[in-house]
Amino acid sequence: MKVLVAIKRVVDYNVRVQVKPDGSGVAIDGVKMSVNPFCEIAVEEAMRLKEAGKATEVVVVTIGVEKAQDQLRSALAMGADRAIHVTTDAQMQPLGVARVLQKLVDEEQPGLVLMGKQAIDDDCSQTGQMLAAILGWPQATFAGKLEIDGDKATVAREVDAGLETLNVDLPAVVTTDLRLNEPRYIKIPDIMKAKKKPLDKRPLDELGVDLGPQLTTTKVAPPAQRQPGKKVADVAELVSELKERGLV
Amino acid sequence: MSERDVMAYDVAIVGAGPAGLACALRMKQQNADLNVCVLEKASAVGAHALAGAVIETEALTELVPNWRDNPPPICVPVEKDEILWMTEKGATKLPMTPPQMNNHGNFIVSLGAMTAWLGDIAEEAGVEIFPGFAAAEALVEDGKVIGIRTGDMGVGKDGGERDGYALGIDIHADLTVFAEGCRGSVSKQLIKQFELDKDASPQTYGIGIKELWQLAPGKGSTGLVQHTVGWPLKSETYGGSFIYHLEGDKVAMGFVVGLDYKDTYLKPFDLWQELKAHPKLADMFEGAELLNYGARAIVEGGWQSMPKLEVPGAMLIGDGGGMLNVPKIKGIHIALRSGILAAEHYHEKKTSEGWDGVLRSSVIAKELKKVRNIRPGFKWGLYGGFVNAGWETVTMGLSPWTLANHADHSSLRKVSEGKDQPTPPVDTGIKPKDRLSAVYYASTEHDEEQPVHLHVADTNICVTQCAEEYDNPCTRFCPANVYEMVEEPAGKRLQINAANCVHCKTCDIKDPYQIINWVTPEGGSGPNYSNM
């Protein structure tokens, strides 16, 4: 079974995100970029499936700027067999991404698509669901545990009430949650190997996918600053403070 | 236990800063067939780089001749120099700028952005750069450095193996170049082991704190380079601030304090915050936003403190070799130049042998020798220092004497002398409020499951001798609040908040008993600076 893993290049999770002064977006010049942590978990899971003999080939794909190649190389260093880079400088939106992935799924015919449950930059959590819908495939989102048995997958989903177990027929789309696994450390020899693995560049406009923007970003603003709290000496002061502010 | 991987390179370079990258690139420019790798402990090239920084561009032009067509992302020509002499309430603009501090023709850059840019150029030339891998130790065999060993990943707090544990690898190389920057941790081992500093004056340092600000529209003055001296530092303490105006109302600013300071109660971070609130400066921060914070030690010993720069199989270059021009407050052009020269030496001689002599008869030596007596002259205080600097400048460093340096860890006065008093915390209302909130702007990260990378040889000294003699200066000089003395029913205890560390190395330098040893944490740990 071939596994297709979709990954996204995002601002590293350690970086303090800064909104551009003109409110047009988040400043990314000179900022460290990484593989979205949920996507990294998806790559790791694919590698574990391959090491367990359940997957035969792991193909990793991303859509984005030239530099997004660095993220594909990271995934290749983790062990993926080859990469597809759909190149574009355009801002992508979930439905557009799903349509591009649909096209690649048609070409590659994987038995399983793995992807992060959401990207830590826009927190949409839509692409996997949309992809499953337009493919007409089953979906199992927020996977905390994944088992493959022949042409079926058992997925424990992380839901508010605990874990929900689903059985789905393959092929399917599975999106990965935080507790699914702990991604491995990359070693230098693996980085060297990754440099020699095939990376296929596909300009986005040659794929013939309708991206028609569904959304327009009007303004990006940082969350309102929280007012500093105040320590009160006793209950009496607390009550009088609350009264003063009309809260009781 | 799994087997340790071994990789072989012609040249292995430790540190992807300006010196290391210049060296790597020059190696490939001279011989494209050479296998060159660069190890970098930061998670990305440039993520640990921190400097003012105003640069002279001669060495850069030699290395990347067409850099002006494709300049580093942040690169602003200097338009104007100003030096302000501060007093508590006022500030006087000096009528003239000392010649070393004239920046006509120089550029303001971000060292972080510049090294990332240079890293891309080096990679295009075929250099293999491995960010996220820390050099843990030099591999020495029969008195010769044969390469380096990278740190293990996934080690637990107790030293055992965690899930995903990965043994470090050995990189064997015909030549290993140490370009670790100021107080490099492997360079330090090497200097000790090979007694490279036995004929040198003790090395001295400064601590630099830097902040990047986005001012309100129209408040910046692109290309303006300002420096301050004086208040809030006492005359006996060397230091000052820098305020460099970039494009788009962004300003890179910070504060440097010589680590030969004597007052054990001195708090570099608090002094800087006080200076920002000075009536002449505070206005700048109205409607402004803090973008980034960081700190790094600076090498200040100059010519007389440079260790021997070679051992069999290895060379030291850049700040790691002590090369910084203090009166100019610049080291990047020298770092680049030393990288170029080191590569040229190896290309010609195929050995590290003779490198020390080459460097000591180079233009770098000429530059450093000329100003060698200026920084040490500030032991006579700010005024004496300026008089001496004037003399040294007029005579172009031809004085027949060379002033000695003294180790920074030995300069503190004891509490018992009664000269120094604790100072209350400073809260000026300008960000960052304190060191803990400042660290948040450094985006620093250390997996807390890993062992503490700040080794304190004997924590009993902290609670007994140091508490009594110096009242634990580590709790004050650290710009990231790593060290805390915690009062517990059983008595005082040193708490090391290693996860806060911004890799500045000040503790390793200034601790009066020299019991703190800074070692590399897991590769990829530490600050994640953007454009610092």
XYZ file of N, CA and C in Angstrom, chain A residues 11-21 27-34 48 67 70 182-193 195-196 222 225 228, chain B residues 5 7 9 39 43-44 120 128-130 133 150 153-154 162-167 169 171 214 289-292 431 440-441 443-445 447 522 528-531:
234
model
N 5.326 28.815 10.213
C 6.224 29.476 11.164
C 6.444 28.508 12.327
N 7.709 28.327 12.709
C 8.045 27.365 13.758
C 7.261 27.635 15.046
N 6.907 26.570 15.718
C 6.032 26.725 16.886
C 6.680 27.480 18.041
N 8.019 27.563 18.028
C 8.689 28.311 19.102
C 8.714 29.809 18.864
N 8.469 30.204 17.640
C 8.615 31.619 17.297
C 7.398 32.416 17.742
N 7.680 33.581 18.315
C 6.596 34.491 18.688
C 6.100 35.166 17.421
N 4.885 34.887 17.049
C 4.350 35.392 15.780
C 4.081 36.890 15.880
N 4.461 37.610 14.818
C 4.233 39.055 14.806
C 3.378 39.445 13.610
N 2.386 40.261 13.892
C 1.509 40.740 12.830
C 2.177 41.953 12.178
N 2.119 42.003 10.849
C 2.703 43.144 10.143
C 1.990 44.428 10.563
N 2.733 45.549 10.642
C 2.103 46.793 11.122
C 0.875 47.194 10.297
N 4.225 38.559 9.816
C 5.574 38.775 9.272
C 6.333 37.454 9.237
N 6.820 37.077 8.055
C 7.590 35.825 7.981
C 9.015 36.032 7.465
N 9.396 37.285 7.165
C 10.764 37.523 6.699
C 11.756 37.250 7.819
N 12.724 36.406 7.543
C 13.760 36.124 8.533
C 13.280 35.279 9.690
N 12.084 34.710 9.567
C 11.503 33.917 10.653
C 11.740 32.430 10.362
N 12.027 31.686 11.403
C 12.288 30.263 11.226
C 11.017 29.523 10.820
N 11.105 28.743 9.762
C 9.965 27.976 9.270
C 10.236 26.484 9.499
N 9.182 25.726 9.709
C 9.319 24.295 9.987
C 8.171 23.527 9.364
N 6.225 4.534 10.408
C 5.996 3.381 11.280
C 5.194 2.308 10.539
N 11.164 27.585 -1.159
C 11.833 27.200 0.094
C 11.117 26.061 0.825
N 12.679 22.700 1.754
C 13.376 22.342 2.996
C 12.521 21.406 3.840
N 5.475 10.155 18.702
C 6.500 11.173 18.934
C 7.484 11.079 17.776
N 7.528 12.097 16.912
C 8.409 11.996 15.746
C 9.874 11.758 16.134
N 10.569 11.043 15.286
C 11.960 10.666 15.552
C 12.908 11.848 15.357
N 14.099 11.716 15.933
C 15.163 12.684 15.644
C 15.753 12.346 14.285
N 16.068 13.374 13.540
C 16.710 13.162 12.244
C 18.211 13.069 12.478
N 18.859 12.148 11.764
C 20.313 12.019 11.897
C 20.996 12.576 10.659
N 22.233 12.997 10.829
C 22.960 13.601 9.703
C 23.055 12.655 8.496
N 23.396 11.388 8.695
C 23.465 10.505 7.505
C 22.122 10.437 6.762
N 21.012 10.554 7.505
C 19.696 10.519 6.856
C 19.457 11.794 6.037
N 20.012 12.911 6.509
C 19.887 14.154 5.738
C 20.638 14.002 4.425
N 21.802 13.364 4.486
C 22.590 13.141 3.268
C 21.813 12.261 2.291
N 21.212 11.194 2.828
C 20.419 10.295 1.969
C 19.255 11.054 1.351
N 19.005 14.033 0.483
C 19.378 14.928 -0.615
C 19.359 14.207 -1.949
N 19.505 12.890 -1.910
C 19.568 12.128 -3.158
C 18.216 11.533 -3.548
N -3.407 41.190 16.077
C -3.055 40.366 17.241
C -4.189 40.400 18.251
N -4.563 43.060 24.000
C -3.688 42.917 25.163
C -4.522 42.698 26.410
N -3.395 44.009 32.990
C -2.774 43.325 34.123
C -3.772 43.109 35.253
N 27.558 6.216 14.140
C 27.850 6.501 12.735
C 29.107 7.357 12.629
N 31.135 9.765 9.774
C 31.146 10.356 8.434
C 32.476 11.045 8.226
N 34.734 13.939 6.141
C 34.766 15.159 5.321
C 36.212 15.618 5.193
N 28.543 22.482 11.073
C 27.572 22.117 12.106
C 27.098 23.379 12.804
N 18.577 25.725 15.696
C 17.661 24.935 14.884
C 17.655 25.396 13.435
N 18.141 26.621 13.182
C 18.242 27.127 11.813
C 19.436 28.060 11.753
N 22.667 30.305 2.604
C 22.086 29.889 1.318
C 23.131 29.948 0.208
N 27.781 21.665 2.860
C 26.689 20.973 3.551
C 26.545 21.543 4.951
N 25.419 22.187 5.203
C 25.195 22.817 6.509
C 24.171 21.986 7.276
N 24.497 21.679 8.512
C 23.594 20.879 9.331
C 23.149 21.661 10.564
N 22.421 20.536 14.966
C 23.388 19.553 15.470
C 24.515 20.276 16.199
N 29.122 14.846 17.567
C 27.897 15.606 17.828
C 27.207 15.051 19.072
N 20.978 12.808 21.024
C 19.634 13.375 21.097
C 18.761 12.401 21.879
N 17.820 12.958 22.635
C 16.890 12.085 23.355
C 17.464 11.500 24.637
N 15.869 8.222 26.359
C 14.434 8.405 26.220
C 13.973 7.761 24.914
N 12.647 7.784 24.692
C 12.100 7.302 23.427
C 12.758 8.039 22.271
N 13.146 7.320 21.268
C 13.707 7.966 20.085
C 15.156 8.366 20.256
N 15.781 7.924 21.349
C 17.189 8.250 21.606
C 18.046 8.037 20.363
N 18.875 9.008 20.053
C 19.773 8.868 18.902
C 21.183 9.245 19.318
N 22.075 8.299 19.158
C 23.479 8.493 19.492
C 24.064 9.563 18.564
N 26.947 11.441 16.256
C 27.835 10.803 15.290
C 29.231 11.426 15.352
N 32.247 12.958 13.199
C 32.608 13.486 11.889
C 34.123 13.585 11.852
N 9.614 47.670 16.851
C 8.844 48.309 15.787
C 8.282 49.598 16.374
N 6.338 48.593 19.571
C 6.132 47.200 19.945
C 7.455 46.451 19.957
N 7.702 45.730 21.046
C 8.913 44.914 21.148
C 8.737 43.672 20.275
N 9.714 43.412 19.418
C 9.610 42.254 18.526
C 10.470 41.084 19.005
N 11.653 41.379 19.506
C 12.600 40.321 19.815
C 13.536 40.765 20.929
N 8.360 47.789 27.934
C 8.625 46.353 27.815
C 10.101 46.083 27.592
N 10.607 35.418 26.836
C 9.502 35.062 25.942
C 9.739 35.637 24.540
N 10.392 36.812 24.487
C 10.674 37.445 23.197
C 11.922 36.875 22.531
N 12.053 33.596 22.134
C 11.521 32.333 21.592
C 12.449 31.156 21.906
N 12.987 31.153 23.116
C 13.934 30.091 23.454
C 13.205 28.824 23.875
N 13.788 27.711 23.555
C 13.155 26.422 23.825
C 14.212 25.364 24.131
N 13.943 21.267 25.356
C 13.119 20.149 25.807
C 13.448 19.915 27.276
N 20.925 19.631 23.819
C 20.489 18.910 22.626
C 20.466 19.869 21.419
N 15.284 31.101 19.329
C 14.920 31.096 17.911
C 14.749 32.556 17.499
N 15.884 33.243 17.376
C 15.850 34.662 17.033
C 15.407 34.854 15.591
N 14.630 35.920 15.368
C 14.296 36.341 14.014
C 14.927 37.706 13.782
N 15.800 37.798 12.815
C 16.403 39.085 12.412
C 17.160 39.788 13.522
